[in-house]
Short mmCIF file of C-alpha atoms in Angstrom, two decimals:
data_model
loop_
_atom_site.label_atom_id
_atom_site.label_comp_id
_atom_site.label_asym_id
_atom_site.label_seq_id
_atom_site.Cartn_x
_atom_site.Cartn_y
_atom_site.Cartn_z
CA MET N 162 10.42 51.52 100.92
CA SER N 163 8.57 53.20 103.75
CA ASP N 164 11.84 53.53 105.69
CA GLN N 165 13.49 55.15 102.69
CA LYS N 166 10.67 57.74 102.37
CA GLU N 167 10.82 58.44 106.08
CA ASN N 168 14.53 59.02 105.91
CA GLU N 169 14.06 61.38 102.92
CA ARG N 170 11.37 63.24 104.81
CA ARG N 171 13.62 63.73 107.84
CA LEU N 172 16.49 64.87 105.62
CA LEU N 173 14.20 67.36 103.85
CA THR N 174 12.96 68.66 107.20
CA LEU N 175 16.55 69.03 108.42
CA ILE N 176 17.61 71.01 105.33
CA GLU N 177 14.48 73.25 105.60
CA GLU N 178 15.16 73.99 109.26
CA ARG N 179 18.81 74.80 108.64
CA LEU N 180 17.92 77.14 105.73
CA ASP N 181 15.40 78.92 107.90
CA SER N 182 17.89 79.35 110.67
CA CYS N 183 20.37 80.91 108.28
CA LEU N 184 17.83 83.35 106.91
CA LYS N 185 16.75 84.37 110.40
CA VAL N 186 20.36 84.97 111.58
CA LYS N 187 21.20 86.93 108.39
CA LYS N 188 17.99 88.94 108.27
CA ASP N 189 19.68 92.22 109.15
CA ARG N 190 22.61 91.65 106.80
CA LEU N 191 20.28 90.68 104.00
CA GLU N 192 18.31 93.89 104.52
CA GLU N 193 21.54 95.94 104.56
CA ALA N 194 22.82 94.18 101.40
CA MET N 195 19.52 94.85 99.61
CA VAL N 196 19.77 98.57 100.54
CA VAL N 197 23.27 98.71 99.09
CA LEU N 198 22.24 97.01 95.86
CA LEU N 199 19.21 99.38 95.41
CA ALA N 200 21.37 102.41 96.16
CA TYR N 201 23.96 101.09 93.67
CA GLY N 202 21.07 100.96 91.13
CA GLY N 203 20.27 104.59 91.70
CA PHE N 204 17.55 104.64 94.36
CA SER N 205 17.57 106.96 97.42
CA ILE N 206 18.80 105.39 100.62
CA ASP N 207 15.66 106.12 102.65
CA THR N 208 13.32 104.58 100.03
CA ALA N 209 15.64 101.62 99.45
CA ARG N 210 15.85 100.87 103.19
CA ASP N 211 12.09 101.17 103.61
CA PHE N 212 11.55 98.80 100.70
CA ALA N 213 14.14 96.27 101.83
CA SER N 214 12.87 96.13 105.41
CA ARG N 215 9.39 95.00 104.50
CA ALA N 216 8.40 91.55 105.69
CA GLN N 217 7.22 90.63 102.22
CA MET N 218 9.09 91.98 99.20
CA SER N 219 6.57 90.69 96.70
CA SER N 220 5.00 93.84 95.46
CA SER N 221 6.14 95.81 92.46
CA LEU N 222 8.01 99.08 92.78
CA PRO N 223 5.75 102.22 92.80
CA ARG N 224 6.17 104.75 89.93
CA TRP N 225 7.74 107.41 92.10
CA PHE N 226 10.35 104.94 93.19
CA GLU N 227 11.40 104.33 89.63
CA ASP N 228 12.41 107.96 89.01
CA ARG N 229 15.79 107.43 90.61
CA VAL N 230 16.33 111.15 91.07
CA VAL N 231 19.36 110.79 93.30
CA LEU N 232 22.94 111.89 92.96
CA ASN N 233 24.50 108.42 93.12
CA VAL N 234 28.09 107.89 94.22
CA LEU N 235 28.04 104.14 94.93
CA GLN N 236 28.15 102.91 91.34
CA PRO N 237 31.33 104.62 90.01
CA ILE N 238 33.27 104.08 93.24
CA ALA N 239 32.30 100.45 93.54
CA ARG N 240 33.13 99.71 89.87
CA THR N 241 36.54 101.49 90.27
CA ALA N 242 37.35 99.50 93.42
CA ALA N 243 36.37 96.21 91.77
CA SER N 244 38.36 96.94 88.64
CA MET N 245 41.49 97.72 90.61
CA ILE N 246 41.30 94.28 92.38
CA VAL N 247 40.87 92.25 89.16
CA ALA N 248 43.10 94.37 86.98
CA ASN N 249 45.81 91.77 86.65
CA SER N 250 45.28 88.32 85.19
CA PRO N 251 46.46 85.46 87.44
CA THR N 252 49.72 83.65 86.65
CA TRP N 253 49.83 79.98 87.58
CA ILE N 254 53.06 78.66 88.92
CA VAL N 255 52.92 74.87 89.58
CA ASP N 256 56.02 73.44 91.25
CA PRO N 257 56.95 69.82 90.49
CA MET N 258 56.82 67.34 93.33
CA GLY N 259 60.35 66.05 92.38
CA ASP N 260 63.40 66.61 90.26
CA THR N 261 62.63 63.96 87.62
CA THR N 262 61.63 64.74 84.04
CA HIS N 263 58.29 63.00 84.63
CA LYS N 264 57.44 65.18 87.65
CA ARG N 265 58.44 68.41 85.82
CA GLN N 266 56.35 67.41 82.79
CA ALA N 267 53.35 66.63 85.07
CA ALA N 268 53.61 70.03 86.73
CA ARG N 269 53.68 71.71 83.34
CA GLY N 270 50.60 69.80 82.26
CA VAL N 271 48.70 70.94 85.43
CA GLN N 272 49.74 74.54 84.71
CA LYS N 273 48.44 74.29 81.15
CA LEU N 274 45.19 72.77 82.42
CA LEU N 275 44.69 75.67 84.81
CA ASP N 276 45.25 78.14 81.98
CA TYR N 277 42.78 76.34 79.78
CA PHE N 278 40.23 76.16 82.66
CA TYR N 279 40.56 79.91 83.16
CA ARG N 280 40.06 80.73 79.48
CA SER N 281 37.43 78.20 78.52
CA ASN N 282 35.14 79.23 81.39
CA ASP N 283 35.58 82.98 80.91
CA LEU N 284 36.73 83.31 84.55
CA ALA N 285 37.79 86.89 84.09
CA ALA N 286 34.15 87.92 83.61
CA ILE N 287 33.00 85.79 86.52
CA LEU N 288 35.62 87.25 88.82
CA ASP N 289 34.47 90.73 87.90
CA GLN N 290 31.00 89.85 89.18
CA VAL N 291 32.36 88.15 92.30
CA VAL N 292 34.58 91.11 93.22
CA LEU N 293 31.84 93.70 92.56
CA ARG N 294 29.43 91.80 94.82
CA SER N 295 32.14 91.50 97.47
CA VAL N 296 32.95 95.20 97.28
CA LEU N 297 29.28 96.21 97.63
CA THR N 298 28.13 93.76 100.33
CA GLY N 299 31.43 92.69 101.88
CA TYR N 300 31.04 88.99 101.01
CA ALA N 301 30.84 86.94 97.83
CA GLY N 302 32.40 83.98 96.13
CA VAL N 303 32.34 81.44 93.33
CA TYR N 304 30.76 77.97 93.08
CA ILE N 305 32.85 75.48 91.10
CA ASP N 306 31.71 71.92 90.38
CA TRP N 307 31.60 69.27 87.70
CA ASP N 308 28.26 68.68 86.14
CA SER N 309 28.04 64.94 85.52
CA GLN N 310 24.52 65.25 84.07
CA VAL N 311 25.93 66.84 80.93
CA GLY N 312 27.06 63.98 78.71
CA ALA N 313 25.09 61.42 80.59
CA GLY N 314 22.53 61.11 77.83
CA GLN N 315 20.17 64.08 78.33
CA PHE N 316 22.42 66.73 76.79
CA ARG N 317 24.51 65.07 74.09
CA ASP N 318 25.12 68.27 72.17
CA SER N 319 26.54 70.08 75.20
CA ASN N 320 29.21 67.77 76.49
CA ILE N 321 31.97 69.15 74.14
CA GLY N 322 33.28 65.57 73.77
CA ARG N 323 33.55 64.94 77.48
CA GLU N 324 31.54 63.22 80.17
CA GLY N 325 30.30 66.40 81.84
CA TRP N 326 31.55 69.91 82.02
CA PHE N 327 32.53 72.63 84.55
CA VAL N 328 29.87 74.63 86.42
CA ILE N 329 31.11 78.01 87.55
CA GLU N 330 28.73 80.52 89.05
CA PRO N 331 29.01 83.52 91.43
CA VAL N 332 27.42 83.27 94.91
CA ASP N 333 26.76 85.98 97.40
CA ILE N 334 25.05 86.61 100.70
CA PHE N 335 21.62 86.03 99.05
CA SER N 336 22.38 82.59 97.58
CA TRP N 337 25.08 80.97 99.87
CA HIS N 338 24.19 80.04 103.46
CA HIS N 339 26.34 78.14 105.95
CA GLU N 340 26.24 77.16 109.54
CA PRO N 341 25.95 80.37 111.54
CA GLY N 342 28.13 81.46 114.39
CA VAL N 343 31.29 79.64 113.47
CA GLY N 344 33.44 82.39 112.05
CA GLY N 345 33.19 81.79 108.34
CA ASP N 346 32.36 79.07 105.86
CA SER N 347 35.76 77.43 106.27
CA ASN N 348 34.71 76.43 109.86
CA ALA N 349 31.15 75.57 109.01
CA PHE N 350 29.95 71.95 109.15
CA TRP N 351 27.18 72.36 106.58
CA GLY N 352 26.29 74.77 103.82
CA ILE N 353 23.35 75.40 101.40
CA ARG N 354 23.43 76.94 97.99
CA GLU N 355 20.04 78.38 97.05
CA SER N 356 18.93 78.86 93.42
CA THR N 357 15.95 78.41 91.04
CA MET N 358 15.24 76.42 87.92
CA HIS N 359 12.22 76.13 85.59
CA ILE N 360 10.21 73.03 86.54
CA ASP N 361 10.26 71.59 83.01
CA GLU N 362 14.02 72.09 82.83
CA ALA N 363 14.44 70.46 86.26
CA ARG N 364 12.34 67.39 85.35
CA LEU N 365 14.57 66.79 82.32
CA PHE N 366 17.89 67.70 84.02
CA PHE N 367 17.27 65.43 87.00
CA ASN N 368 15.23 62.84 85.04
CA ASN N 369 12.43 62.99 87.54
CA SER N 370 8.88 63.77 86.32
CA ASP N 371 7.51 63.81 89.98
CA ILE N 372 9.17 67.12 90.90
CA MET N 373 6.57 69.60 92.15
CA PRO N 374 6.77 73.18 93.57
CA VAL N 375 6.92 73.60 97.37
CA ALA N 376 4.01 75.30 99.06
CA THR N 377 5.54 77.80 101.50
CA LYS N 378 4.70 81.19 102.99
CA ASP N 379 5.35 84.08 100.71
CA GLU N 380 8.17 85.56 102.83
CA ASP N 381 9.89 82.22 103.02
CA ASP N 382 9.62 81.27 99.42
CA THR N 383 12.93 80.84 97.64
CA VAL N 384 11.60 81.48 94.17
CA LYS N 385 9.81 84.80 94.98
CA ARG N 386 12.78 86.00 97.00
CA GLN N 387 15.33 85.25 94.26
CA LEU N 388 13.06 86.72 91.47
CA GLU N 389 12.46 89.83 93.49
CA LEU N 390 16.20 90.25 93.96
CA ILE N 391 16.92 89.88 90.29
CA ALA N 392 14.06 92.29 89.34
CA ASN N 393 15.35 94.97 91.66
CA ASN N 394 18.99 94.51 90.68
CA GLU N 395 18.20 94.63 86.90
CA GLY N 396 15.63 97.38 87.13
CA ILE N 397 12.85 95.40 85.57
CA GLU N 398 9.25 94.86 86.80
CA PHE N 399 7.05 91.81 86.60
CA ASP N 400 4.07 90.42 88.46
CA LEU N 401 5.33 87.89 91.07
CA SER N 402 1.75 86.80 91.86
CA VAL N 403 1.72 85.07 88.42
CA ASP N 404 3.13 81.55 88.46
CA SER N 405 6.61 81.83 86.99
CA GLY N 406 6.94 78.03 86.47
CA ARG N 407 10.21 78.06 88.42
CA ILE N 408 11.04 75.95 91.43
CA ARG N 409 13.73 76.20 94.10
CA VAL N 410 16.87 74.14 93.95
CA LEU N 411 18.80 73.57 97.20
CA HIS N 412 22.31 72.11 97.03
CA TYR N 413 23.22 70.89 100.49
CA TRP N 414 26.71 69.90 101.63
CA GLN N 415 27.84 68.39 104.93
CA LYS N 416 31.42 67.77 105.91
CA PRO N 417 32.55 64.35 107.22
CA GLY N 418 31.19 63.49 110.64
CA ALA N 419 30.13 60.59 112.78
CA GLN N 420 26.94 59.91 110.89
CA PHE N 421 28.47 60.32 107.39
CA PRO N 422 32.26 59.65 107.66
CA ASP N 423 32.87 60.68 104.05
CA GLY N 424 30.53 63.67 104.10
CA LEU N 425 27.17 64.26 102.38
CA GLU N 426 25.92 65.95 99.24
CA VAL N 427 22.17 66.31 98.62
CA ILE N 428 20.29 68.18 95.87
CA VAL N 429 16.67 69.11 96.48
CA ALA N 430 14.54 70.24 93.48
CA GLY N 431 11.10 71.50 94.40
CA ASP N 432 9.72 68.93 96.89
CA ARG N 433 11.99 66.05 95.92
CA ILE N 434 15.50 64.85 96.76
CA VAL N 435 16.84 64.30 93.32
CA SER N 436 20.43 63.41 94.26
CA PHE N 437 21.88 61.80 97.40
CA THR N 438 25.54 61.05 97.72
CA ASP N 439 27.05 60.04 101.07
CA ARG N 440 30.40 61.47 100.07
CA LEU N 441 31.79 65.02 99.81
CA VAL N 442 34.60 65.29 97.34
CA GLY N 443 37.70 66.57 99.15
CA GLY N 444 35.73 66.91 102.35
CA GLU N 445 35.18 70.67 101.65
CA PHE N 446 32.44 72.78 100.09
CA PRO N 447 32.96 73.62 96.36
CA ILE N 448 32.40 77.32 97.30
CA TYR N 449 35.29 79.70 97.43
CA THR N 450 34.53 83.05 99.04
CA MET N 451 36.27 86.35 99.55
CA LYS N 452 35.64 89.20 102.01
CA PHE N 453 36.26 92.91 101.42
CA ALA N 454 36.74 95.72 103.93
CA LEU N 455 37.22 99.28 102.63
CA GLU N 456 38.63 100.69 105.86
CA PRO N 457 40.88 98.80 108.26
CA HIS N 458 39.20 100.28 111.40
CA ARG N 459 35.73 99.17 110.34
CA ASP N 460 34.18 95.80 111.01
CA TYR N 461 35.80 93.20 108.79
CA ALA N 462 33.93 92.49 105.56
CA SER N 463 31.66 95.46 105.82
CA GLY N 464 32.00 96.25 102.08
CA ILE N 465 32.21 99.64 100.39
CA GLY N 466 28.45 100.24 100.43
CA THR N 467 28.15 100.48 104.20
CA SER N 468 30.84 103.19 104.36
CA LEU N 469 29.03 105.31 101.79
CA LEU N 470 25.41 104.93 103.01
CA GLN N 471 25.54 108.05 105.17
CA LEU N 472 27.27 109.99 102.40
CA GLN N 473 24.60 108.92 100.00
CA ARG N 474 21.87 109.97 102.46
CA ASP N 475 23.46 113.44 102.90
CA LEU N 476 23.74 113.93 99.11
CA THR N 477 20.14 112.92 98.75
CA VAL N 478 18.93 115.51 101.28
CA THR N 479 21.12 118.13 99.63
CA TRP N 480 19.77 117.34 96.23
#
């Protein structure tokens, strides 16, 4: 038992260190992305950059910052660019693996399944969000997985007659982190998806009453960072010093290697490892990302926001 706890402690420490390394490497990009989002919401560039560059983004916005007296050009241009990309619905063409009737029927069944998957999960709306985030910050994606907890006994009214259901959520530079310095997530050996969940919900969902919040420094706290991002993006204000009751949830994936030949999948809720599977389905992350570059001569995946920051600044001064 002591060996098991020691192994869990080492694994938790490893995940923590890798998350910290990602946040340190992406610090400048995260600040730039925050500036773009605030400018998209209508704030002046100078004020947005000053706010995003603070070491601790835990204070509420001042009143003069909420006036949003700025001639904004990011929002209509970004929405127009995103709508052009997702204007056409996808058409699935599944080729049979042979010329037999059985093979052709199987291909037709897969094509129908893809159409059902697209409609039942409202992927059109999700893709709108993914593309908009990619247009603004240059990088975004979608997380697709199968939630085996649904239908396992805890959520009997939610399984829609099946053992589990799809989980499809957008991810962006703020919530998806992978091994830095390897040229993209397709080359990364490990990746971490960062999110939050209410502690009472987590204890029921993972069937673990011992889950507790993690005591970290304010600037490194996942919950405060994610809540601050949502508050700024949605234009709402709340006191982050008050306990929200939410905890962090880290979903860690590791591709097959010498130590884990079939890969590794770990879920950390609060201060506990609530799921450990020494296998990664397909050997790849269930994260599918896209990059967007407005101008070919600019750095790849710079997004539309970076190109318009100086224009926004000039318009602010003129105003």
